[in-house]
Amino acid sequence: MSSSFEQMKANVGKLLRGIDRYNPENLSTLERYVETQAIENAYDLEANLAVLKLYQFNPAYFQTNVTSQILLKALTNLPHTDFTLCKCMIDQAHQEKQPIKQILYLGNLLETCQFQSFWESLGTDRKSLEENGKSLEDNRKNLEENRKSLEENRKSLEENRKLIEENRKLVEENRKLIDATTGFDENLKLIDGITGFEDSVRKFICHVVGITYQTVERRLLAEMLGDPMDTLVKVWMNKYNWTETEDGQVFVFNQEESVKPKNIVEKIDFESVSSIMATSQ
């Protein structure tokens, strides 16, 4: 982390210790701090909660992008409950708006360990963005061809009417594609703007795998890590000292070794219960 970020962190820390943490005039400073966290791959839950609290007290100052960044940063700190804390401080009406709604959906997938679905959702957004871009380009070409045909068929009134109607449909379809593409593009820009987001998610997934499995299929592990091409699995296996067996299984941890027996010692002596026994006779 840069020295400028450390200086900003210290200044924000001083601001949050006093009554100024509830001053809406400080929102611009705190919002810049949130953006800096996203860029520098840093995290400050207290400051982020202070921003959401100020939004609660001052609804007119609410910023969707800043709130989205706070939620995404909270996801990078799973399995801690930061995401739930942040979510509870956002008004229900704002939770229904994009991209906050999509981020909450992604968070739910992670919290319920639906890791394959999480990566599929990210992949679907990227794929839809690419497909919409191709469709938009095709429609533009068709529109250009129709304009040329319209110019050539000036004398044919009926053909011109058909071309005009077709052009109207293409224009309307283009508008819908542009709206959809804009939505996908904004979602992906937010996630891509969080430095280290996908690696942080994979770290959480490895944590869950480590406390759940003794052995897991390498193919399944690759899917959970969002790596169907199996290019990153070896890197994460090395980080956690997981080993691969000959039959394609990954040895994670012997869960039986983590079971620690506990000796229960009775601390009740006869004198302490003798009076009870006497009264029961």
PDB file of C-alpha atoms in Angstrom:
ATOM      1  CA  MET A   1       0.000   0.000   0.000  1.00  0.00           C
ATOM      2  CA  SER A   2       1.197   3.492  -0.834  1.00  0.00           C
ATOM      3  CA  SER A   3       2.192   6.097   1.734  1.00  0.00           C
ATOM      4  CA  SER A   4      -0.609   8.358   0.463  1.00  0.00           C
ATOM      5  CA  PHE A   5      -3.152   5.693   1.366  1.00  0.00           C
ATOM      6  CA  GLU A   6      -1.662   5.292   4.832  1.00  0.00           C
ATOM      7  CA  GLN A   7      -1.919   9.048   5.316  1.00  0.00           C
ATOM      8  CA  MET A   8      -5.544   9.018   4.151  1.00  0.00           C
ATOM      9  CA  LYS A   9      -6.300   6.129   6.508  1.00  0.00           C
ATOM     10  CA  ALA A  10      -4.831   8.047   9.449  1.00  0.00           C
ATOM     11  CA  ASN A  11      -6.853  11.176   8.580  1.00  0.00           C
ATOM     12  CA  VAL A  12     -10.078   9.193   8.262  1.00  0.00           C
ATOM     13  CA  GLY A  13      -9.334   7.461  11.571  1.00  0.00           C
ATOM     14  CA  LYS A  14      -9.115  10.845  13.316  1.00  0.00           C
ATOM     15  CA  LEU A  15     -12.333  11.969  11.641  1.00  0.00           C
ATOM     16  CA  LEU A  16     -14.235   8.872  12.815  1.00  0.00           C
ATOM     17  CA  ARG A  17     -13.182   9.286  16.455  1.00  0.00           C
ATOM     18  CA  GLY A  18     -15.115  12.510  16.912  1.00  0.00           C
ATOM     19  CA  ILE A  19     -18.564  13.947  16.348  1.00  0.00           C
ATOM     20  CA  ASP A  20     -17.540  14.677  12.736  1.00  0.00           C
ATOM     21  CA  ARG A  21     -18.296  11.074  11.763  1.00  0.00           C
ATOM     22  CA  TYR A  22     -21.977  12.147  11.621  1.00  0.00           C
ATOM     23  CA  ASN A  23     -21.318  15.306   9.588  1.00  0.00           C
ATOM     24  CA  PRO A  24     -22.595  14.812   6.001  1.00  0.00           C
ATOM     25  CA  GLU A  25     -20.034  17.363   4.779  1.00  0.00           C
ATOM     26  CA  ASN A  26     -17.386  14.698   5.337  1.00  0.00           C
ATOM     27  CA  LEU A  27     -19.075  12.254   2.963  1.00  0.00           C
ATOM     28  CA  SER A  28     -16.940  13.309   0.010  1.00  0.00           C
ATOM     29  CA  THR A  29     -13.775  12.470   1.986  1.00  0.00           C
ATOM     30  CA  LEU A  30     -15.148   9.104   3.084  1.00  0.00           C
ATOM     31  CA  GLU A  31     -16.376   8.258  -0.431  1.00  0.00           C
ATOM     32  CA  ARG A  32     -12.928   8.955  -1.873  1.00  0.00           C
ATOM     33  CA  TYR A  33     -11.538   6.691   0.831  1.00  0.00           C
ATOM     34  CA  VAL A  34     -13.861   3.878  -0.289  1.00  0.00           C
ATOM     35  CA  GLU A  35     -12.703   4.282  -3.898  1.00  0.00           C
ATOM     36  CA  THR A  36      -9.072   4.271  -2.749  1.00  0.00           C
ATOM     37  CA  GLN A  37      -9.669   1.017  -0.844  1.00  0.00           C
ATOM     38  CA  ALA A  38     -10.952  -0.558  -4.059  1.00  0.00           C
ATOM     39  CA  ILE A  39      -7.878   0.551  -6.013  1.00  0.00           C
ATOM     40  CA  GLU A  40      -5.259  -0.204  -3.333  1.00  0.00           C
ATOM     41  CA  ASN A  41      -6.742  -3.585  -2.352  1.00  0.00           C
ATOM     42  CA  ALA A  42      -7.156  -2.323   1.232  1.00  0.00           C
ATOM     43  CA  TYR A  43     -10.122  -2.577   3.582  1.00  0.00           C
ATOM     44  CA  ASP A  44     -11.584  -0.497   6.416  1.00  0.00           C
ATOM     45  CA  LEU A  45     -14.926  -1.765   7.687  1.00  0.00           C
ATOM     46  CA  GLU A  46     -15.440   1.006  10.262  1.00  0.00           C
ATOM     47  CA  ALA A  47     -15.094   3.749   7.658  1.00  0.00           C
ATOM     48  CA  ASN A  48     -17.388   1.940   5.213  1.00  0.00           C
ATOM     49  CA  LEU A  49     -20.072   1.472   7.869  1.00  0.00           C
ATOM     50  CA  ALA A  50     -19.780   5.178   8.682  1.00  0.00           C
ATOM     51  CA  VAL A  51     -20.568   5.984   5.031  1.00  0.00           C
ATOM     52  CA  LEU A  52     -23.663   3.764   5.068  1.00  0.00           C
ATOM     53  CA  LYS A  53     -24.782   5.306   8.366  1.00  0.00           C
ATOM     54  CA  LEU A  54     -24.508   8.795   6.862  1.00  0.00           C
ATOM     55  CA  TYR A  55     -26.581   7.611   3.900  1.00  0.00           C
ATOM     56  CA  GLN A  56     -29.216   6.417   6.370  1.00  0.00           C
ATOM     57  CA  PHE A  57     -29.347   9.811   8.061  1.00  0.00           C
ATOM     58  CA  ASN A  58     -29.124  11.740   4.780  1.00  0.00           C
ATOM     59  CA  PRO A  59     -30.963   9.799   2.012  1.00  0.00           C
ATOM     60  CA  ALA A  60     -30.448  12.604  -0.498  1.00  0.00           C
ATOM     61  CA  TYR A  61     -26.693  11.970  -0.443  1.00  0.00           C
ATOM     62  CA  PHE A  62     -27.003   8.273  -1.322  1.00  0.00           C
ATOM     63  CA  GLN A  63     -24.532   7.084  -3.976  1.00  0.00           C
ATOM     64  CA  THR A  64     -25.255   3.742  -5.681  1.00  0.00           C
ATOM     65  CA  ASN A  65     -21.715   3.208  -6.966  1.00  0.00           C
ATOM     66  CA  VAL A  66     -20.074   3.875  -3.598  1.00  0.00           C
ATOM     67  CA  THR A  67     -22.530   1.549  -1.849  1.00  0.00           C
ATOM     68  CA  SER A  68     -21.812  -1.136  -4.448  1.00  0.00           C
ATOM     69  CA  GLN A  69     -18.082  -0.788  -3.828  1.00  0.00           C
ATOM     70  CA  ILE A  70     -18.638  -1.140  -0.074  1.00  0.00           C
ATOM     71  CA  LEU A  71     -20.664  -4.330  -0.582  1.00  0.00           C
ATOM     72  CA  LEU A  72     -18.065  -5.816  -2.926  1.00  0.00           C
ATOM     73  CA  LYS A  73     -15.270  -5.005  -0.485  1.00  0.00           C
ATOM     74  CA  ALA A  74     -17.289  -6.682   2.280  1.00  0.00           C
ATOM     75  CA  LEU A  75     -17.512  -9.805   0.103  1.00  0.00           C
ATOM     76  CA  THR A  76     -13.729  -9.883  -0.105  1.00  0.00           C
ATOM     77  CA  ASN A  77     -13.656 -10.270   3.698  1.00  0.00           C
ATOM     78  CA  LEU A  78     -15.759 -13.427   3.886  1.00  0.00           C
ATOM     79  CA  PRO A  79     -16.259 -15.532   6.027  1.00  0.00           C
ATOM     80  CA  HIS A  80     -16.572 -12.551   8.387  1.00  0.00           C
ATOM     81  CA  THR A  81     -20.086 -11.097   8.705  1.00  0.00           C
ATOM     82  CA  ASP A  82     -19.188  -7.695   7.206  1.00  0.00           C
ATOM     83  CA  PHE A  83     -21.435  -8.238   4.169  1.00  0.00           C
ATOM     84  CA  THR A  84     -24.486  -8.858   6.361  1.00  0.00           C
ATOM     85  CA  LEU A  85     -23.684  -5.787   8.481  1.00  0.00           C
ATOM     86  CA  CYS A  86     -23.458  -3.590   5.398  1.00  0.00           C
ATOM     87  CA  LYS A  87     -26.579  -5.073   3.800  1.00  0.00           C
ATOM     88  CA  CYS A  88     -28.665  -4.360   6.927  1.00  0.00           C
ATOM     89  CA  MET A  89     -27.761  -0.669   6.700  1.00  0.00           C
ATOM     90  CA  ILE A  90     -29.105  -0.250   3.156  1.00  0.00           C
ATOM     91  CA  ASP A  91     -32.712   0.776   2.647  1.00  0.00           C
ATOM     92  CA  GLN A  92     -34.916  -1.882   1.029  1.00  0.00           C
ATOM     93  CA  ALA A  93     -35.792   0.420  -1.870  1.00  0.00           C
ATOM     94  CA  HIS A  94     -32.101   0.785  -2.742  1.00  0.00           C
ATOM     95  CA  GLN A  95     -31.582  -2.972  -2.444  1.00  0.00           C
ATOM     96  CA  GLU A  96     -33.997  -3.465  -5.338  1.00  0.00           C
ATOM     97  CA  LYS A  97     -31.953  -1.299  -7.699  1.00  0.00           C
ATOM     98  CA  GLN A  98     -29.113  -2.429  -9.946  1.00  0.00           C
ATOM     99  CA  PRO A  99     -26.256  -3.058  -9.495  1.00  0.00           C
ATOM    100  CA  ILE A 100     -26.892  -3.431  -5.751  1.00  0.00           C
ATOM    101  CA  LYS A 101     -29.516  -6.130  -6.353  1.00  0.00           C
ATOM    102  CA  GLN A 102     -27.065  -8.166  -8.440  1.00  0.00           C
ATOM    103  CA  ILE A 103     -24.308  -7.811  -5.832  1.00  0.00           C
ATOM    104  CA  LEU A 104     -26.664  -8.998  -3.082  1.00  0.00           C
ATOM    105  CA  TYR A 105     -27.525 -11.993  -5.251  1.00  0.00           C
ATOM    106  CA  LEU A 106     -23.836 -12.797  -5.745  1.00  0.00           C
ATOM    107  CA  GLY A 107     -23.277 -12.418  -2.006  1.00  0.00           C
ATOM    108  CA  ASN A 108     -26.067 -14.853  -1.262  1.00  0.00           C
ATOM    109  CA  LEU A 109     -24.514 -17.410  -3.624  1.00  0.00           C
ATOM    110  CA  LEU A 110     -21.192 -17.138  -1.798  1.00  0.00           C
ATOM    111  CA  GLU A 111     -22.710 -17.258   1.686  1.00  0.00           C
ATOM    112  CA  THR A 112     -24.667 -20.395   0.770  1.00  0.00           C
ATOM    113  CA  CYS A 113     -21.558 -21.945  -0.841  1.00  0.00           C
ATOM    114  CA  GLN A 114     -23.055 -22.094  -4.335  1.00  0.00           C
ATOM    115  CA  PHE A 115     -19.650 -21.384  -5.806  1.00  0.00           C
ATOM    116  CA  GLN A 116     -20.256 -22.784  -9.291  1.00  0.00           C
ATOM    117  CA  SER A 117     -23.387 -20.652  -9.626  1.00  0.00           C
ATOM    118  CA  PHE A 118     -21.428 -17.591  -8.481  1.00  0.00           C
ATOM    119  CA  TRP A 119     -18.843 -17.976 -11.250  1.00  0.00           C
ATOM    120  CA  GLU A 120     -21.551 -18.826 -13.773  1.00  0.00           C
ATOM    121  CA  SER A 121     -23.334 -15.564 -12.900  1.00  0.00           C
ATOM    122  CA  LEU A 122     -20.160 -13.574 -13.477  1.00  0.00           C
ATOM    123  CA  GLY A 123     -19.526 -15.495 -16.692  1.00  0.00           C
ATOM    124  CA  THR A 124     -23.123 -15.016 -17.862  1.00  0.00           C
ATOM    125  CA  ASP A 125     -22.785 -11.260 -17.461  1.00  0.00           C
ATOM    126  CA  ARG A 126     -19.573 -11.257 -19.508  1.00  0.00           C
ATOM    127  CA  LYS A 127     -21.023 -13.576 -22.167  1.00  0.00           C
ATOM    128  CA  SER A 128     -24.240 -11.526 -22.416  1.00  0.00           C
ATOM    129  CA  LEU A 129     -22.175  -8.380 -22.816  1.00  0.00           C
ATOM    130  CA  GLU A 130     -20.249  -9.944 -25.713  1.00  0.00           C
ATOM    131  CA  GLU A 131     -23.399 -11.343 -27.374  1.00  0.00           C
ATOM    132  CA  ASN A 132     -25.233  -8.029 -27.080  1.00  0.00           C
ATOM    133  CA  GLY A 133     -22.261  -6.274 -28.642  1.00  0.00           C
ATOM    134  CA  LYS A 134     -22.320  -8.675 -31.608  1.00  0.00           C
ATOM    135  CA  SER A 135     -26.100  -8.329 -32.039  1.00  0.00           C
ATOM    136  CA  LEU A 136     -25.802  -4.555 -31.898  1.00  0.00           C
ATOM    137  CA  GLU A 137     -23.142  -4.624 -34.626  1.00  0.00           C
ATOM    138  CA  ASP A 138     -25.287  -6.935 -36.795  1.00  0.00           C
ATOM    139  CA  ASN A 139     -28.296  -4.649 -36.414  1.00  0.00           C
ATOM    140  CA  ARG A 140     -26.226  -1.634 -37.378  1.00  0.00           C
ATOM    141  CA  LYS A 141     -25.104  -3.407 -40.554  1.00  0.00           C
ATOM    142  CA  ASN A 142     -28.718  -4.342 -41.398  1.00  0.00           C
ATOM    143  CA  LEU A 143     -29.810  -0.768 -40.754  1.00  0.00           C
ATOM    144  CA  GLU A 144     -27.122   0.536 -43.094  1.00  0.00           C
ATOM    145  CA  GLU A 145     -28.133  -1.960 -45.799  1.00  0.00           C
ATOM    146  CA  ASN A 146     -31.786  -0.940 -45.453  1.00  0.00           C
ATOM    147  CA  ARG A 147     -30.866   2.701 -45.825  1.00  0.00           C
ATOM    148  CA  LYS A 148     -29.037   1.899 -49.050  1.00  0.00           C
ATOM    149  CA  SER A 149     -32.009  -0.112 -50.309  1.00  0.00           C
ATOM    150  CA  LEU A 150     -34.308   2.748 -49.354  1.00  0.00           C
ATOM    151  CA  GLU A 151     -32.206   5.099 -51.435  1.00  0.00           C
ATOM    152  CA  GLU A 152     -32.248   2.719 -54.412  1.00  0.00           C
ATOM    153  CA  ASN A 153     -36.007   2.066 -54.182  1.00  0.00           C
ATOM    154  CA  ARG A 154     -37.267   5.614 -54.055  1.00  0.00           C
ATOM    155  CA  LYS A 155     -39.728   4.857 -56.834  1.00  0.00           C
ATOM    156  CA  SER A 156     -41.248   1.829 -55.152  1.00  0.00           C
ATOM    157  CA  LEU A 157     -43.555   3.135 -52.431  1.00  0.00           C
ATOM    158  CA  GLU A 158     -44.558  -0.298 -51.087  1.00  0.00           C
ATOM    159  CA  GLU A 159     -40.998  -1.534 -50.759  1.00  0.00           C
ATOM    160  CA  ASN A 160     -40.042   1.711 -49.034  1.00  0.00           C
ATOM    161  CA  ARG A 161     -42.801   1.260 -46.472  1.00  0.00           C
ATOM    162  CA  LYS A 162     -41.567  -2.230 -45.649  1.00  0.00           C
ATOM    163  CA  LEU A 163     -37.999  -1.011 -45.283  1.00  0.00           C
ATOM    164  CA  ILE A 164     -39.075   1.888 -43.069  1.00  0.00           C
ATOM    165  CA  GLU A 165     -41.015  -0.495 -40.804  1.00  0.00           C
ATOM    166  CA  GLU A 166     -38.044  -2.856 -40.652  1.00  0.00           C
ATOM    167  CA  ASN A 167     -35.783   0.069 -39.775  1.00  0.00           C
ATOM    168  CA  ARG A 168     -38.077   1.075 -36.938  1.00  0.00           C
ATOM    169  CA  LYS A 169     -37.910  -2.436 -35.486  1.00  0.00           C
ATOM    170  CA  LEU A 170     -34.121  -2.477 -35.769  1.00  0.00           C
ATOM    171  CA  VAL A 171     -33.853   0.898 -34.032  1.00  0.00           C
ATOM    172  CA  GLU A 172     -36.084  -0.300 -31.187  1.00  0.00           C
ATOM    173  CA  GLU A 173     -34.111  -3.534 -30.852  1.00  0.00           C
ATOM    174  CA  ASN A 174     -30.889  -1.522 -30.789  1.00  0.00           C
ATOM    175  CA  ARG A 175     -32.220   0.625 -27.941  1.00  0.00           C
ATOM    176  CA  LYS A 176     -33.029  -2.457 -25.879  1.00  0.00           C
ATOM    177  CA  LEU A 177     -29.610  -3.974 -26.578  1.00  0.00           C
ATOM    178  CA  ILE A 178     -27.867  -0.729 -25.629  1.00  0.00           C
ATOM    179  CA  ASP A 179     -29.804  -0.576 -22.328  1.00  0.00           C
ATOM    180  CA  ALA A 180     -28.995  -4.211 -21.512  1.00  0.00           C
ATOM    181  CA  THR A 181     -25.355  -3.839 -22.536  1.00  0.00           C
ATOM    182  CA  THR A 182     -25.006  -0.720 -20.396  1.00  0.00           C
ATOM    183  CA  GLY A 183     -26.337  -2.623 -17.353  1.00  0.00           C
ATOM    184  CA  PHE A 184     -23.937  -5.554 -17.838  1.00  0.00           C
ATOM    185  CA  ASP A 185     -21.059  -3.188 -18.547  1.00  0.00           C
ATOM    186  CA  GLU A 186     -21.644  -1.212 -15.335  1.00  0.00           C
ATOM    187  CA  ASN A 187     -21.804  -4.396 -13.227  1.00  0.00           C
ATOM    188  CA  LEU A 188     -18.568  -5.744 -14.671  1.00  0.00           C
ATOM    189  CA  LYS A 189     -16.787  -2.411 -14.373  1.00  0.00           C
ATOM    190  CA  LEU A 190     -17.668  -2.319 -10.667  1.00  0.00           C
ATOM    191  CA  ILE A 191     -16.285  -5.815 -10.067  1.00  0.00           C
ATOM    192  CA  ASP A 192     -13.225  -5.236 -12.249  1.00  0.00           C
ATOM    193  CA  GLY A 193     -12.642  -1.990 -10.323  1.00  0.00           C
ATOM    194  CA  ILE A 194     -12.154  -3.912  -7.064  1.00  0.00           C
ATOM    195  CA  THR A 195      -8.485  -4.902  -7.116  1.00  0.00           C
ATOM    196  CA  GLY A 196      -8.023  -8.529  -6.078  1.00  0.00           C
ATOM    197  CA  PHE A 197     -11.765  -9.264  -5.903  1.00  0.00           C
ATOM    198  CA  GLU A 198     -11.689 -12.678  -7.594  1.00  0.00           C
ATOM    199  CA  ASP A 199      -8.589 -13.804  -5.673  1.00  0.00           C
ATOM    200  CA  SER A 200     -10.249 -12.797  -2.383  1.00  0.00           C
ATOM    201  CA  VAL A 201     -13.302 -14.851  -3.319  1.00  0.00           C
ATOM    202  CA  ARG A 202     -11.079 -17.833  -4.148  1.00  0.00           C
ATOM    203  CA  LYS A 203      -9.346 -17.450  -0.790  1.00  0.00           C
ATOM    204  CA  PHE A 204     -12.741 -17.710   0.936  1.00  0.00           C
ATOM    205  CA  ILE A 205     -13.657 -20.734  -1.179  1.00  0.00           C
ATOM    206  CA  CYS A 206     -10.387 -22.432  -0.188  1.00  0.00           C
ATOM    207  CA  HIS A 207     -11.202 -21.706   3.453  1.00  0.00           C
ATOM    208  CA  VAL A 208     -14.571 -23.444   3.078  1.00  0.00           C
ATOM    209  CA  VAL A 209     -13.009 -26.369   1.232  1.00  0.00           C
ATOM    210  CA  GLY A 210     -10.345 -26.670   3.939  1.00  0.00           C
ATOM    211  CA  ILE A 211     -12.863 -27.059   6.766  1.00  0.00           C
ATOM    212  CA  THR A 212     -15.270 -29.246   4.781  1.00  0.00           C
ATOM    213  CA  TYR A 213     -13.336 -31.799   2.754  1.00  0.00           C
ATOM    214  CA  GLN A 214     -10.688 -34.394   3.437  1.00  0.00           C
ATOM    215  CA  THR A 215     -10.354 -35.144  -0.275  1.00  0.00           C
ATOM    216  CA  VAL A 216     -12.070 -33.516  -3.244  1.00  0.00           C
ATOM    217  CA  GLU A 217     -12.028 -34.232  -6.971  1.00  0.00           C
ATOM    218  CA  ARG A 218      -9.669 -31.918  -8.812  1.00  0.00           C
ATOM    219  CA  ARG A 219     -12.354 -31.273 -11.422  1.00  0.00           C
ATOM    220  CA  LEU A 220     -14.838 -30.201  -8.732  1.00  0.00           C
ATOM    221  CA  LEU A 221     -12.223 -28.020  -7.045  1.00  0.00           C
ATOM    222  CA  ALA A 222     -11.528 -26.313 -10.376  1.00  0.00           C
ATOM    223  CA  GLU A 223     -15.242 -25.589 -10.835  1.00  0.00           C
ATOM    224  CA  MET A 224     -15.573 -24.186  -7.313  1.00  0.00           C
ATOM    225  CA  LEU A 225     -12.593 -21.905  -7.936  1.00  0.00           C
ATOM    226  CA  GLY A 226     -14.093 -20.668 -11.201  1.00  0.00           C
ATOM    227  CA  ASP A 227     -11.277 -22.300 -13.144  1.00  0.00           C
ATOM    228  CA  PRO A 228     -12.878 -24.847 -15.517  1.00  0.00           C
ATOM    229  CA  MET A 229      -9.740 -24.799 -17.716  1.00  0.00           C
ATOM    230  CA  ASP A 230      -7.715 -25.941 -14.681  1.00  0.00           C
ATOM    231  CA  THR A 231      -5.065 -23.237 -15.022  1.00  0.00           C
ATOM    232  CA  LEU A 232      -5.180 -21.824 -11.466  1.00  0.00           C
ATOM    233  CA  VAL A 233      -5.906 -24.883  -9.322  1.00  0.00           C
ATOM    234  CA  LYS A 234      -2.241 -25.817  -8.922  1.00  0.00           C
ATOM    235  CA  VAL A 235      -1.421 -22.308  -7.676  1.00  0.00           C
ATOM    236  CA  TRP A 236      -4.066 -22.472  -4.938  1.00  0.00           C
ATOM    237  CA  MET A 237      -3.149 -26.041  -4.042  1.00  0.00           C
ATOM    238  CA  ASN A 238       0.428 -24.918  -3.441  1.00  0.00           C
ATOM    239  CA  LYS A 239      -0.743 -22.009  -1.286  1.00  0.00           C
ATOM    240  CA  TYR A 240      -2.567 -24.353   1.056  1.00  0.00           C
ATOM    241  CA  ASN A 241      -0.149 -27.301   0.768  1.00  0.00           C
ATOM    242  CA  TRP A 242      -2.820 -29.538  -0.772  1.00  0.00           C
ATOM    243  CA  THR A 243      -1.548 -32.568  -2.676  1.00  0.00           C
ATOM    244  CA  GLU A 244      -2.977 -34.513  -5.600  1.00  0.00           C
ATOM    245  CA  THR A 245      -3.308 -38.286  -5.523  1.00  0.00           C
ATOM    246  CA  GLU A 246      -2.922 -40.611  -8.490  1.00  0.00           C
ATOM    247  CA  ASP A 247      -6.683 -41.043  -8.959  1.00  0.00           C
ATOM    248  CA  GLY A 248      -7.328 -37.336  -9.545  1.00  0.00           C
ATOM    249  CA  GLN A 249      -8.296 -36.554  -5.957  1.00  0.00           C
ATOM    250  CA  VAL A 250      -6.887 -33.598  -4.024  1.00  0.00           C
ATOM    251  CA  PHE A 251      -5.958 -34.360  -0.425  1.00  0.00           C
ATOM    252  CA  VAL A 252      -7.045 -31.339   1.602  1.00  0.00           C
ATOM    253  CA  PHE A 253      -6.837 -32.213   5.282  1.00  0.00           C
ATOM    254  CA  ASN A 254      -7.365 -35.118   7.601  1.00  0.00           C
ATOM    255  CA  GLN A 255     -10.391 -33.814   9.474  1.00  0.00           C
ATOM    256  CA  GLU A 256     -10.041 -36.569  12.083  1.00  0.00           C
ATOM    257  CA  GLU A 257      -6.777 -35.016  13.223  1.00  0.00           C
ATOM    258  CA  SER A 258      -8.596 -31.806  14.136  1.00  0.00           C
ATOM    259  CA  VAL A 259     -10.942 -33.625  16.538  1.00  0.00           C
ATOM    260  CA  LYS A 260      -9.628 -32.986  20.028  1.00  0.00           C
ATOM    261  CA  PRO A 261     -10.985 -35.087  22.907  1.00  0.00           C
ATOM    262  CA  LYS A 262     -12.094 -33.211  25.975  1.00  0.00           C
ATOM    263  CA  ASN A 263     -12.046 -34.616  29.480  1.00  0.00           C
ATOM    264  CA  ILE A 264     -15.071 -33.599  31.513  1.00  0.00           C
ATOM    265  CA  VAL A 265     -14.296 -33.291  35.195  1.00  0.00           C
ATOM    266  CA  GLU A 266     -17.185 -33.308  37.636  1.00  0.00           C
ATOM    267  CA  LYS A 267     -16.802 -30.515  40.174  1.00  0.00           C
ATOM    268  CA  ILE A 268     -19.831 -31.427  42.323  1.00  0.00           C
ATOM    269  CA  ASP A 269     -18.874 -33.073  45.603  1.00  0.00           C
ATOM    270  CA  PHE A 270     -21.095 -35.072  47.927  1.00  0.00           C
ATOM    271  CA  GLU A 271     -21.399 -32.296  50.545  1.00  0.00           C
ATOM    272  CA  SER A 272     -22.955 -29.909  48.020  1.00  0.00           C
ATOM    273  CA  VAL A 273     -25.778 -32.315  47.176  1.00  0.00           C
ATOM    274  CA  SER A 274     -26.287 -33.981  50.554  1.00  0.00           C
ATOM    275  CA  SER A 275     -28.792 -31.364  51.660  1.00  0.00           C
ATOM    276  CA  ILE A 276     -30.837 -31.883  48.499  1.00  0.00           C
ATOM    277  CA  MET A 277     -30.816 -35.628  49.022  1.00  0.00           C
ATOM    278  CA  ALA A 278     -31.906 -35.187  52.625  1.00  0.00           C
ATOM    279  CA  THR A 279     -34.910 -33.016  51.705  1.00  0.00           C
ATOM    280  CA  SER A 280     -36.012 -35.469  49.022  1.00  0.00           C
ATOM    281  CA  GLN A 281     -36.386 -38.325  51.500  1.00  0.00           C
TER     282      GLN A 281
END
